[in-house]
C-alpha cells in the first residue's frame, strides 16, 4: 500500500477569512465522516492541514480531495506535502 502524505498546504493569493475557511473545511469533512483534522494558519497567509485521523490511503485521498475543493472555493491552491 502506498503511504499518502499526512498533511497538505493551502496557498492563497489574497488574504482569506481563516475562521470561515476553517469552519467550512471542518463541516465539509464531517459530512463525509472525517474527523480529527488540524488546521493552522501561517504568517504568510498559507494554511497547513494535518490529517490526524487517517488510517488508510482511502481516508487520506478523501480528505485531501475535500480539502482541495474547499481551498479552491476560497481562491487558493492545495498541495500535499
Short mmCIF file of N, CA and C in Angstrom, two decimals:
data_model
loop_
_atom_site.label_atom_id
_atom_site.label_comp_id
_atom_site.label_asym_id
_atom_site.label_seq_id
_atom_site.Cartn_x
_atom_site.Cartn_y
_atom_site.Cartn_z
N UNK A 1 0.84 -1.18 0.00
CA UNK A 1 0.00 0.00 0.00
C UNK A 1 0.90 1.25 0.00
N UNK A 2 0.60 2.17 -0.89
CA UNK A 2 1.34 3.43 -0.97
C UNK A 2 0.96 4.32 0.21
N UNK A 3 1.94 4.89 0.86
CA UNK A 3 1.70 5.77 2.01
C UNK A 3 1.40 7.19 1.52
N UNK A 4 0.20 7.66 1.81
CA UNK A 4 -0.20 9.02 1.42
C UNK A 4 0.36 10.02 2.43
N UNK A 5 0.68 11.22 1.99
CA UNK A 5 1.14 12.27 2.92
C UNK A 5 0.07 12.58 3.96
N UNK A 6 0.51 12.89 5.17
CA UNK A 6 -0.41 13.17 6.27
C UNK A 6 -0.75 14.65 6.39
N UNK A 7 -0.19 15.47 5.50
CA UNK A 7 -0.50 16.90 5.59
C UNK A 7 -0.50 17.51 4.20
N UNK A 8 -1.07 18.69 4.13
CA UNK A 8 -1.09 19.44 2.89
C UNK A 8 -1.06 20.93 3.19
N UNK A 9 -0.69 21.70 2.18
CA UNK A 9 -0.62 23.16 2.33
C UNK A 9 -1.62 23.83 1.41
N UNK A 10 -2.29 24.83 1.95
CA UNK A 10 -3.22 25.65 1.19
C UNK A 10 -2.54 27.00 0.96
N UNK A 11 -2.48 27.42 -0.30
CA UNK A 11 -1.85 28.69 -0.65
C UNK A 11 -2.90 29.61 -1.25
N UNK A 12 -2.90 30.86 -0.79
CA UNK A 12 -3.89 31.84 -1.24
C UNK A 12 -3.19 33.08 -1.77
N UNK A 13 -3.70 33.61 -2.89
CA UNK A 13 -3.14 34.81 -3.49
C UNK A 13 -3.50 36.03 -2.66
N UNK A 14 -4.72 36.04 -2.12
CA UNK A 14 -5.15 37.16 -1.29
C UNK A 14 -5.55 36.65 0.09
N UNK A 15 -5.63 37.56 1.02
CA UNK A 15 -5.98 37.21 2.40
C UNK A 15 -7.40 36.64 2.46
N UNK A 16 -7.56 35.58 3.21
CA UNK A 16 -8.87 34.97 3.39
C UNK A 16 -9.32 35.11 4.84
N UNK A 17 -10.58 34.88 5.08
CA UNK A 17 -11.12 34.81 6.43
C UNK A 17 -10.81 33.40 6.94
N UNK A 18 -9.73 33.28 7.72
CA UNK A 18 -9.29 31.96 8.17
C UNK A 18 -10.37 31.24 8.95
N UNK A 19 -11.07 31.93 9.82
CA UNK A 19 -12.10 31.29 10.65
C UNK A 19 -13.20 30.69 9.78
N UNK A 20 -13.60 31.42 8.74
CA UNK A 20 -14.64 30.93 7.83
C UNK A 20 -14.12 29.74 7.02
N UNK A 21 -12.89 29.84 6.53
CA UNK A 21 -12.28 28.73 5.79
C UNK A 21 -12.23 27.48 6.67
N UNK A 22 -11.74 27.63 7.89
CA UNK A 22 -11.63 26.51 8.82
C UNK A 22 -13.00 25.90 9.11
N UNK A 23 -13.99 26.75 9.34
CA UNK A 23 -15.35 26.27 9.63
C UNK A 23 -15.90 25.47 8.46
N UNK A 24 -15.77 26.02 7.25
CA UNK A 24 -16.31 25.33 6.07
C UNK A 24 -15.57 24.02 5.79
N UNK A 25 -14.26 24.02 5.98
CA UNK A 25 -13.50 22.79 5.75
C UNK A 25 -13.88 21.71 6.76
N UNK A 26 -13.96 22.07 8.03
CA UNK A 26 -14.34 21.08 9.05
C UNK A 26 -15.74 20.54 8.80
N UNK A 27 -16.67 21.42 8.41
CA UNK A 27 -18.05 20.99 8.13
C UNK A 27 -18.07 20.03 6.94
N UNK A 28 -17.34 20.37 5.87
CA UNK A 28 -17.29 19.50 4.69
C UNK A 28 -16.70 18.14 5.03
N UNK A 29 -15.66 18.13 5.83
CA UNK A 29 -15.03 16.86 6.22
C UNK A 29 -15.94 16.03 7.12
N UNK A 30 -16.66 16.69 8.02
CA UNK A 30 -17.60 15.96 8.88
C UNK A 30 -18.71 15.33 8.07
N UNK A 31 -19.12 16.00 6.99
CA UNK A 31 -20.18 15.44 6.13
C UNK A 31 -19.77 14.14 5.47
N UNK A 32 -18.49 13.91 5.31
CA UNK A 32 -18.02 12.64 4.76
C UNK A 32 -17.36 11.79 5.86
N UNK A 33 -17.73 12.09 7.10
CA UNK A 33 -17.33 11.33 8.29
C UNK A 33 -15.83 11.32 8.52
N UNK A 34 -15.20 12.46 8.27
CA UNK A 34 -13.78 12.62 8.55
C UNK A 34 -13.63 13.60 9.70
N UNK A 35 -12.91 13.18 10.72
CA UNK A 35 -12.72 13.99 11.92
C UNK A 35 -11.23 14.12 12.22
N UNK A 36 -10.91 14.85 13.25
CA UNK A 36 -9.54 14.98 13.74
C UNK A 36 -8.58 15.53 12.68
N UNK A 37 -8.93 16.66 12.14
CA UNK A 37 -8.06 17.36 11.20
C UNK A 37 -7.61 18.66 11.88
N UNK A 38 -6.31 18.91 11.87
CA UNK A 38 -5.76 20.13 12.46
C UNK A 38 -5.54 21.14 11.34
N UNK A 39 -6.04 22.36 11.54
CA UNK A 39 -5.92 23.42 10.54
C UNK A 39 -5.25 24.62 11.20
N UNK A 40 -4.06 24.97 10.71
CA UNK A 40 -3.30 26.07 11.31
C UNK A 40 -2.82 27.06 10.25
N UNK A 41 -3.00 28.36 10.51
CA UNK A 41 -2.52 29.38 9.56
C UNK A 41 -1.05 29.71 9.81
N UNK A 42 -0.37 30.15 8.75
CA UNK A 42 0.98 30.69 8.85
C UNK A 42 0.92 32.20 8.62
N UNK A 43 1.95 32.90 9.04
CA UNK A 43 2.00 34.36 8.89
C UNK A 43 1.94 34.82 7.44
N UNK A 44 2.39 33.98 6.51
CA UNK A 44 2.40 34.37 5.09
C UNK A 44 1.04 34.19 4.42
N UNK A 45 0.03 33.76 5.16
CA UNK A 45 -1.31 33.58 4.61
C UNK A 45 -1.61 32.17 4.17
N UNK A 46 -0.60 31.30 4.17
CA UNK A 46 -0.85 29.90 3.83
C UNK A 46 -1.42 29.17 5.05
N UNK A 47 -1.96 28.01 4.81
CA UNK A 47 -2.60 27.22 5.87
C UNK A 47 -2.11 25.79 5.74
N UNK A 48 -1.72 25.18 6.86
CA UNK A 48 -1.37 23.76 6.86
C UNK A 48 -2.56 22.97 7.39
N UNK A 49 -2.83 21.85 6.73
CA UNK A 49 -3.91 20.95 7.15
C UNK A 49 -3.25 19.61 7.44
N UNK A 50 -3.39 19.16 8.69
CA UNK A 50 -2.80 17.88 9.11
C UNK A 50 -3.95 16.89 9.31
N UNK A 51 -3.90 15.82 8.57
CA UNK A 51 -4.96 14.82 8.58
C UNK A 51 -4.64 13.77 9.65
N UNK A 52 -4.95 14.09 10.91
CA UNK A 52 -4.57 13.28 12.06
C UNK A 52 -5.26 11.92 12.12
N UNK A 53 -6.46 11.85 11.61
CA UNK A 53 -7.32 10.69 11.80
C UNK A 53 -6.99 9.51 10.90
N UNK A 54 -6.44 9.78 9.74
CA UNK A 54 -6.42 8.82 8.64
C UNK A 54 -5.66 7.54 8.99
N UNK A 55 -6.29 6.44 8.68
CA UNK A 55 -5.70 5.13 8.91
C UNK A 55 -5.35 4.43 7.59
N UNK A 56 -6.06 4.78 6.52
CA UNK A 56 -5.85 4.13 5.23
C UNK A 56 -5.61 5.18 4.15
N UNK A 57 -5.11 4.72 3.01
CA UNK A 57 -4.92 5.62 1.88
C UNK A 57 -6.26 6.20 1.41
N UNK A 58 -7.33 5.43 1.51
CA UNK A 58 -8.65 5.94 1.11
C UNK A 58 -9.06 7.12 1.98
N UNK A 59 -8.79 7.04 3.30
CA UNK A 59 -9.09 8.16 4.20
C UNK A 59 -8.32 9.41 3.77
N UNK A 60 -7.03 9.23 3.49
CA UNK A 60 -6.21 10.37 3.06
C UNK A 60 -6.71 10.94 1.74
N UNK A 61 -7.02 10.07 0.79
CA UNK A 61 -7.47 10.52 -0.52
C UNK A 61 -8.74 11.34 -0.41
N UNK A 62 -9.71 10.87 0.35
CA UNK A 62 -10.96 11.62 0.54
C UNK A 62 -10.72 12.96 1.22
N UNK A 63 -9.91 12.95 2.25
CA UNK A 63 -9.64 14.17 2.99
C UNK A 63 -8.89 15.18 2.13
N UNK A 64 -7.88 14.73 1.40
CA UNK A 64 -7.13 15.62 0.51
C UNK A 64 -8.05 16.19 -0.58
N UNK A 65 -8.90 15.35 -1.14
CA UNK A 65 -9.81 15.78 -2.21
C UNK A 65 -10.76 16.87 -1.70
N UNK A 66 -11.33 16.67 -0.52
CA UNK A 66 -12.27 17.66 0.03
C UNK A 66 -11.53 18.94 0.41
N UNK A 67 -10.34 18.82 0.95
CA UNK A 67 -9.55 20.00 1.31
C UNK A 67 -9.23 20.81 0.06
N UNK A 68 -8.87 20.14 -1.01
CA UNK A 68 -8.58 20.83 -2.28
C UNK A 68 -9.81 21.58 -2.78
N UNK A 69 -10.96 20.94 -2.70
CA UNK A 69 -12.21 21.55 -3.17
C UNK A 69 -12.53 22.83 -2.39
N UNK A 70 -12.43 22.78 -1.07
CA UNK A 70 -12.73 23.95 -0.25
C UNK A 70 -11.68 25.04 -0.47
N UNK A 71 -10.40 24.65 -0.58
CA UNK A 71 -9.34 25.63 -0.83
C UNK A 71 -9.58 26.37 -2.14
N UNK A 72 -9.95 25.64 -3.18
CA UNK A 72 -10.24 26.27 -4.47
C UNK A 72 -11.46 27.18 -4.39
N UNK A 73 -12.43 26.81 -3.58
CA UNK A 73 -13.62 27.66 -3.38
C UNK A 73 -13.21 29.03 -2.82
N UNK A 74 -12.15 29.04 -2.01
CA UNK A 74 -11.66 30.29 -1.42
C UNK A 74 -10.58 30.95 -2.30
N UNK A 75 -10.40 30.44 -3.51
CA UNK A 75 -9.48 31.05 -4.46
C UNK A 75 -8.03 30.63 -4.30
N UNK A 76 -7.79 29.52 -3.60
CA UNK A 76 -6.43 29.08 -3.36
C UNK A 76 -6.08 27.80 -4.10
N UNK A 77 -4.88 27.33 -3.85
CA UNK A 77 -4.43 26.05 -4.39
C UNK A 77 -4.00 25.17 -3.23
N UNK A 78 -4.13 23.87 -3.41
CA UNK A 78 -3.80 22.90 -2.37
C UNK A 78 -2.72 21.96 -2.87
N UNK A 79 -1.73 21.74 -2.04
CA UNK A 79 -0.61 20.86 -2.39
C UNK A 79 -0.36 19.90 -1.23
N UNK A 80 -0.29 18.61 -1.54
CA UNK A 80 0.03 17.66 -0.47
C UNK A 80 1.53 17.60 -0.30
N UNK A 81 1.95 17.51 0.95
CA UNK A 81 3.38 17.55 1.30
C UNK A 81 3.94 16.14 1.41
#
